[in-house]
Amino acid sequence: MRLFRSNLRKLVRRPATYITFLLLVGLLALVLVAVVAGSQQSTDPDAALAARLFVTFPQAYELVLAMVLGIGGLLAVTYGAAIAGSEWTWGTLKSAVARGESRTGYTTLGYAAVSVFTALGLLAAFAIGVLASAAGAIVIGVSLDGMGDTAALGGLPEQLLRAALALAMNAALGFAIATIARSQLAGIGVGIGLYFAEGIASLFLPDVIRWFPFAASAAVTSGAASGSVTVGGEPVTTSSLDPNTAVVVVVAWLVASLAVSALWTERAEIGG
Amino acid sequence: MTDRFEAGTALATEGLRKRYGPRVALDGLDLRVPTGVVYGFLGPNGAGKTTTMRILTGLVHADSGRVELLGRPFGRGDRRRLFEVGSLIETPSFYPFLSGRENLRAIAATGARTADARVGELLQLVNLGERARDRVSGYSLGMKQRLGIAAALLSDPKLLLLDEPANGLDPAGIAGMRDTLRALAAAGKTVLVSSHILSEVQQLADVVGIIANGRLVREGTIAELLSHEGAVRVRVTPDEIQGAIAALDALVGPGAASSEQGPEPGWISVRFDPARSAELNRALADGGIFAARIEVGTTLESLFLSLTASQPDVGAATAPRPPEPPPSPGWSA
């Protein structure tokens, strides 16, 4: 427990934690501002209607969550890679191992702290996104009556849990990549590369790519059941997994990523 | 069990071998560090010092050979043995965004359980109390080194392994470190220090081991090593060095005399009984060379250079193997 608490304390003080969160919120706000501005300037009635639906509750809950998941997936990979990679880059893993700390324990508890922060980031970003949507609705003149929809609100905890699981898996993937690369920068770079490569590949091999980590994590919530993954933040139609299958696939990727991180750390010869 | 692992030994290795691909880092290292001493671990770059340190702290694993820490075998799966070992391997490693105090607390959360109060004590000990709240990213190299020594002492270890601990320290810092390490040894703890600063080791260490090409070439107390070498140092003018070496070789035997590479030119080391040093003087005079100075005995530096300077870096597959060293005084064969 003392190591887990120590990891939480480190992440609280870590600039990467705040930079990642601010990026997520900033990109989310940018999308919503673009939607609102577009709806007011567009002469196309269909585009204006689409923009209005974007900020119309209770559907806006699902849309905000899908956006957080889409942008957050990429950021969670980079965050996980930054945390795991820095242990190698800064040599702090070396210090822990030389003190007799378990390599597997150190890796998994480090990841556990990261997953706590990705879940907190998800909740905070979702709350900010909902408030921003509500503000957008007021600007456009859409009613906020749907915000109190009991069915939508009742389903939110489960949807948020699913999203938290997906982001935790994305962070674990970043963890594994950086552990294999033994480098913070390489881990982040490869993580971003994989994110975009998977998005592009989904255009050509949708039935295969839907089993891949980013596509599966984008499909865990019911809002994504209609089928979309993101390419650079832009939704692309594809044949998504159904949400429950996606959860199973996400868990499998999470376990595999953690196993790779632990095994790699356990077997590594640590220098530097 | 061989004698190398006898009682009163804090650290011992036997036949330790390690390769990195084609490069041989350790080639059968036999080491014995008695309990309660400061042990100076010397060797040129690439001799295998840091690889040895890494093996002793579980960072890498030996291809073969045995290690014993504090009286018990140490290998894969024995990580808890390191709870009683403190170490500073290569450069000190910290989170740059945390303060010195927070870094020590983060390190204390790993390995052996450490009391919170220990962090404050150690920050005072290494004279970082006033900068304890500052981020480590703003620390100088010497301050990081002092924090690294504090980190190594966190669990009040019985055995301390320090790799070049004087790196970046100012004279006051070096003196402080020396006092601390001497005090630890006086309290019955064992300190193994690898260093390139031979004068520092000469002041600090009770016992010295010299490693070259992944093998131990000498081990013993400094006094024993220097007297055992039986060297005489002769100083001539630089243009007389070759003639002097020829004259001395003719007296003592080929290869007995060698020019030193120190800052003062003209010094020649001769492996010869110091009691017969007058014979050296006569041989030089017969050759028309007059020594400016003759000193009996040797320095740790000249001994180090004579043992290691002619040997290429570890890893040269075709490198000639160093001659088998004679058993050093105090060595339990």
Coordinates of C-alpha atoms in Angstrom, one line a residue, chain B:
Chain B
M1 CA 31.7 -23.7 0.3
T2 CA 35.1 -22.3 -0.2
D3 CA 37.1 -20.1 2.2
R4 CA 36.0 -17.1 0.1
F5 CA 32.6 -17.4 1.8
E6 CA 34.1 -17.7 5.3
A7 CA 32.6 -16.0 8.4
G8 CA 33.4 -12.3 8.7
T9 CA 32.8 -11.8 5.0
A10 CA 30.2 -9.2 4.1
L11 CA 30.4 -9.8 0.4
A12 CA 32.0 -12.5 -1.8
T13 CA 31.9 -13.5 -5.4
E14 CA 33.4 -16.6 -6.9
G15 CA 34.0 -17.2 -10.6
L16 CA 31.6 -14.4 -11.6
R17 CA 31.2 -14.2 -15.4
K18 CA 29.2 -11.9 -17.5
R19 CA 29.1 -11.3 -21.2
Y20 CA 27.2 -8.7 -23.2
G21 CA 27.0 -10.3 -26.6
P22 CA 30.6 -10.8 -27.7
R23 CA 32.0 -8.5 -25.1
V24 CA 33.3 -10.1 -21.9
A25 CA 32.6 -7.8 -18.9
L26 CA 33.5 -10.2 -16.1
D27 CA 35.8 -13.1 -16.6
G28 CA 35.8 -15.1 -13.4
L29 CA 35.8 -12.4 -10.8
D30 CA 36.7 -13.6 -7.3
L31 CA 36.1 -10.9 -4.6
R32 CA 36.1 -11.0 -0.9
V33 CA 35.1 -8.0 1.2
P34 CA 35.6 -8.4 4.9
T35 CA 32.9 -7.2 7.3
G36 CA 33.4 -3.7 8.8
V37 CA 35.9 -2.3 6.3
V38 CA 35.9 0.3 3.6
Y39 CA 36.8 -1.6 0.4
G40 CA 38.2 0.4 -2.5
F41 CA 37.2 -1.2 -5.8
L42 CA 39.6 0.1 -8.5
G43 CA 39.9 -0.5 -12.2
P44 CA 40.1 1.3 -15.5
N45 CA 37.1 2.2 -17.6
G46 CA 35.4 -1.0 -18.8
A47 CA 37.2 -3.2 -16.4
G48 CA 33.9 -4.6 -15.0
K49 CA 33.3 -2.5 -11.9
T50 CA 29.9 -1.3 -12.7
T51 CA 28.8 -4.7 -14.1
T52 CA 29.9 -6.1 -10.7
M53 CA 27.9 -3.5 -8.9
R54 CA 24.8 -4.2 -11.1
I55 CA 25.1 -7.9 -10.4
L56 CA 25.4 -7.3 -6.6
T57 CA 22.2 -5.2 -6.7
G58 CA 20.2 -7.6 -8.8
L59 CA 20.0 -5.2 -11.8
V60 CA 21.6 -7.8 -14.1
H61 CA 22.3 -11.4 -13.6
A62 CA 25.6 -13.2 -13.9
D63 CA 26.1 -15.9 -16.6
S64 CA 27.8 -18.1 -14.0
G65 CA 29.5 -17.9 -10.7
R66 CA 28.3 -17.3 -7.2
V67 CA 27.5 -14.3 -5.0
E68 CA 27.1 -14.1 -1.3
L69 CA 25.7 -11.1 0.5
L70 CA 26.0 -10.7 4.2
G71 CA 26.6 -14.4 4.8
R72 CA 23.9 -15.8 2.5
P73 CA 23.8 -16.7 -1.2
F74 CA 22.3 -14.1 -3.5
G75 CA 20.8 -14.9 -6.8
R76 CA 17.5 -14.6 -8.8
G77 CA 14.6 -14.6 -6.4
D78 CA 16.7 -13.4 -3.4
R79 CA 15.7 -9.7 -3.8
R80 CA 14.9 -9.4 -0.1
R81 CA 18.6 -9.7 0.7
L82 CA 18.9 -6.2 -0.8
F83 CA 16.8 -4.8 2.1
E84 CA 20.1 -4.8 4.0
V85 CA 22.1 -3.3 1.2
G86 CA 22.3 0.4 0.2
S87 CA 23.6 1.4 -3.2
L88 CA 24.4 4.2 -5.5
I89 CA 25.1 2.7 -9.0
E90 CA 26.4 5.0 -11.7
T91 CA 24.5 8.3 -11.7
P92 CA 22.0 9.1 -9.0
S93 CA 18.4 8.6 -10.2
F94 CA 15.6 10.9 -9.2
Y95 CA 12.3 12.3 -10.3
P96 CA 13.2 15.8 -11.5
F97 CA 9.8 17.3 -10.7
L98 CA 9.9 16.3 -7.0
S99 CA 11.9 17.9 -4.2
G100 CA 14.9 16.2 -2.6
R101 CA 12.7 15.3 0.4
E102 CA 9.9 14.0 -1.8
N103 CA 12.4 11.9 -3.8
L104 CA 13.7 10.3 -0.6
R105 CA 10.2 9.6 0.5
A106 CA 9.4 8.0 -2.9
I107 CA 12.6 5.8 -2.7
A108 CA 11.8 4.9 1.0
A109 CA 8.4 3.5 -0.2
T110 CA 10.3 0.8 -2.1
G111 CA 12.3 -2.1 -0.6
A112 CA 12.8 -2.2 3.2
R113 CA 10.4 -0.3 5.4
T114 CA 11.9 3.0 6.4
A115 CA 10.9 5.4 9.1
D116 CA 9.8 8.8 7.9
A117 CA 12.1 10.5 10.4
R118 CA 15.1 8.9 8.6
V119 CA 14.5 11.1 5.6
G120 CA 15.0 14.3 7.6
E121 CA 18.1 12.9 9.4
L122 CA 19.8 12.0 6.2
L123 CA 19.0 15.3 4.5
Q124 CA 20.8 17.0 7.4
L125 CA 23.6 14.5 7.2
V126 CA 24.4 15.2 3.6
N127 CA 23.9 18.9 4.2
L128 CA 20.8 19.3 2.0
G129 CA 18.4 20.3 4.8
E130 CA 18.0 23.9 3.5
R131 CA 17.4 22.7 -0.1
A132 CA 15.2 19.8 0.8
R133 CA 12.1 21.5 -0.5
D134 CA 13.6 22.5 -3.8
R135 CA 13.0 20.5 -7.0
V136 CA 15.8 18.1 -7.8
S137 CA 15.8 19.5 -11.4
G138 CA 17.5 22.6 -9.9
Y139 CA 20.2 20.7 -8.0
S140 CA 23.8 20.7 -9.1
L141 CA 25.6 17.5 -9.8
G142 CA 27.2 17.5 -6.4
M143 CA 23.9 18.0 -4.7
K144 CA 22.4 15.1 -6.6
Q145 CA 25.3 13.0 -5.6
R146 CA 24.8 13.9 -2.0
L147 CA 21.1 13.1 -2.3
G148 CA 22.1 9.8 -3.9
I149 CA 24.3 8.9 -0.9
A150 CA 21.4 9.8 1.4
A151 CA 19.2 7.5 -0.6
A152 CA 21.7 4.7 -0.3
L153 CA 21.7 5.1 3.5
L154 CA 17.9 5.2 3.8
S155 CA 17.4 1.6 5.1
D156 CA 20.5 1.9 7.5
P157 CA 22.2 -0.8 5.4
K158 CA 24.7 -3.3 6.7
L159 CA 26.5 -3.2 3.3
L160 CA 26.9 -0.1 1.2
L161 CA 27.8 -0.2 -2.5
L162 CA 28.9 3.1 -3.9
D163 CA 29.9 3.6 -7.5
E164 CA 32.1 6.7 -7.9
P165 CA 30.5 8.5 -4.9
A166 CA 32.8 11.5 -5.1
N167 CA 31.6 12.4 -8.6
G168 CA 30.8 16.1 -8.6
L169 CA 31.4 16.7 -4.9
D170 CA 33.4 19.7 -3.9
P171 CA 36.4 19.2 -1.4
A172 CA 34.1 19.8 1.6
G173 CA 31.6 17.3 0.2
I174 CA 34.4 14.7 -0.3
A175 CA 35.7 15.2 3.2
G176 CA 32.2 14.9 4.6
M177 CA 31.5 11.8 2.6
R178 CA 34.8 10.3 3.8
D179 CA 34.0 11.0 7.4
T180 CA 30.5 9.5 7.0
L181 CA 31.9 6.3 5.4
R182 CA 34.6 5.9 7.9
A183 CA 32.1 6.3 10.7
L184 CA 29.9 3.6 9.1
A185 CA 32.8 1.2 8.9
A186 CA 33.7 2.0 12.5
A187 CA 30.1 1.1 13.4
G188 CA 30.6 -2.4 11.9
K189 CA 29.1 -1.7 8.5
T190 CA 30.8 -2.6 5.3
V191 CA 31.4 -0.1 2.5
L192 CA 32.4 -1.0 -1.0
V193 CA 33.5 2.1 -3.0
S194 CA 34.5 2.1 -6.7
S195 CA 36.5 5.1 -7.7
H196 CA 38.9 6.5 -10.1
I197 CA 40.2 9.0 -7.6
L198 CA 43.1 6.9 -6.3
S199 CA 44.3 9.5 -3.8
E200 CA 40.8 9.5 -2.3
V201 CA 40.7 5.7 -2.1
Q202 CA 44.1 5.7 -0.5
Q203 CA 42.8 8.0 2.2
L204 CA 39.5 6.2 2.6
A205 CA 39.9 2.5 2.1
D206 CA 41.1 -0.2 4.4
V207 CA 41.3 -2.8 1.7
V208 CA 41.7 -2.4 -2.0
G209 CA 40.8 -4.7 -4.9
I210 CA 42.1 -3.9 -8.4
I211 CA 40.2 -5.3 -11.3
A212 CA 41.3 -5.4 -15.0
N213 CA 39.7 -7.2 -17.9
G214 CA 36.9 -8.5 -15.6
R215 CA 39.3 -10.2 -13.2
L216 CA 40.8 -9.3 -9.9
V217 CA 44.5 -8.7 -10.3
R218 CA 45.3 -7.5 -6.7
E219 CA 43.6 -7.5 -3.4
G220 CA 44.8 -6.5 0.1
T221 CA 45.3 -3.7 2.5
I222 CA 46.9 -0.7 0.9
A223 CA 50.0 -1.0 3.1
E224 CA 50.4 -4.7 2.1
L225 CA 49.9 -4.0 -1.5
L226 CA 52.5 -1.2 -1.7
S227 CA 55.1 -3.0 0.4
H228 CA 54.5 -6.3 -1.5
E229 CA 55.2 -4.6 -4.8
G230 CA 58.8 -3.8 -3.6
A231 CA 59.1 -1.0 -6.1
V232 CA 61.7 1.7 -6.4
R233 CA 61.0 4.9 -8.2
V234 CA 63.8 6.7 -10.0
R235 CA 63.6 10.2 -11.6
V236 CA 65.8 11.1 -14.5
T237 CA 65.5 13.8 -17.2
P238 CA 62.9 12.9 -19.9
D239 CA 65.5 12.5 -22.7
E240 CA 67.3 9.9 -20.5
I241 CA 64.3 7.7 -19.9
Q242 CA 65.0 5.2 -22.6
G243 CA 68.7 4.9 -21.7
A244 CA 67.8 4.5 -18.0
I245 CA 65.2 1.8 -18.7
A246 CA 67.8 -0.1 -20.7
A247 CA 70.4 0.2 -18.0
L248 CA 67.8 -0.9 -15.3
D249 CA 66.5 -3.8 -17.4
A250 CA 70.1 -5.0 -17.8
L251 CA 70.4 -5.1 -14.0
V252 CA 67.0 -6.4 -12.9
G253 CA 65.7 -8.1 -16.0
P254 CA 63.6 -7.3 -19.0
G255 CA 60.3 -5.5 -18.3
A256 CA 61.2 -4.7 -14.7
A257 CA 61.5 -1.0 -15.4
S258 CA 58.7 1.1 -16.9
S259 CA 58.1 4.8 -17.4
E260 CA 55.3 6.3 -15.4
Q261 CA 52.5 8.2 -17.1
G262 CA 51.9 10.7 -14.3
P263 CA 51.9 14.5 -14.4
E264 CA 55.7 14.7 -13.6
P265 CA 57.8 13.5 -16.5
G266 CA 60.9 11.4 -15.9
W267 CA 59.7 8.9 -13.3
I268 CA 60.5 5.3 -13.8
S269 CA 59.1 2.4 -11.6
V270 CA 61.3 -0.5 -11.1
R271 CA 60.2 -3.8 -9.5
F272 CA 63.2 -4.4 -7.3
D273 CA 64.0 -5.0 -3.7
P274 CA 64.0 -1.5 -2.1
A275 CA 66.9 -2.6 0.2
R276 CA 69.1 -2.9 -2.9
S277 CA 68.2 0.5 -4.4
A278 CA 71.9 1.6 -4.3
E279 CA 72.5 -1.0 -7.0
L280 CA 70.1 0.8 -9.2
N281 CA 71.9 4.0 -8.7
R282 CA 75.2 2.4 -9.5
A283 CA 73.8 0.9 -12.7
L284 CA 72.5 4.2 -13.9
A285 CA 75.8 5.9 -13.1
D286 CA 77.7 3.3 -15.0
G287 CA 75.5 4.1 -18.0
G288 CA 76.3 7.8 -17.6
I289 CA 72.9 8.7 -16.2
F290 CA 72.5 10.4 -12.8
A291 CA 69.2 10.1 -11.0
A292 CA 67.7 13.3 -9.8
R293 CA 65.7 11.4 -7.1
I294 CA 65.3 7.8 -5.9
E295 CA 62.3 6.9 -3.8
V296 CA 61.6 3.6 -2.2
G297 CA 58.2 2.1 -2.4
T298 CA 55.3 3.0 -4.7
T299 CA 52.1 4.9 -4.8
L300 CA 48.7 3.4 -5.3
E301 CA 48.6 5.3 -8.6
S302 CA 51.8 3.8 -9.9
L303 CA 50.7 0.3 -8.7
F304 CA 47.3 0.8 -10.4
L305 CA 48.9 1.9 -13.6
S306 CA 51.5 -0.9 -13.6
L307 CA 48.7 -3.4 -13.1
T308 CA 46.2 -2.0 -15.6
A309 CA 47.8 0.4 -18.0
S310 CA 49.1 -2.2 -20.4
Q311 CA 45.8 -4.0 -20.6
P312 CA 43.2 -3.0 -23.2
D313 CA 39.6 -2.4 -22.3
V314 CA 37.5 -5.4 -21.4
G315 CA 35.8 -6.9 -24.3
A316 CA 38.6 -7.1 -26.8
A317 CA 38.2 -10.8 -27.6
T318 CA 41.8 -11.1 -28.7
A319 CA 43.2 -9.2 -25.8
P320 CA 46.0 -11.0 -24.0
R321 CA 44.9 -12.3 -20.7
P322 CA 46.7 -10.6 -17.8
P323 CA 49.2 -12.7 -16.0
E324 CA 47.8 -14.7 -13.1
P325 CA 48.3 -12.6 -10.0
P326 CA 50.1 -14.1 -7.0
P327 CA 48.0 -14.6 -4.0
S328 CA 47.8 -11.2 -2.2
P329 CA 48.4 -10.9 1.5
G330 CA 45.3 -11.6 3.4
W331 CA 43.7 -13.5 0.5
S332 CA 42.1 -16.8 1.6
A333 CA 42.8 -19.2 -1.1

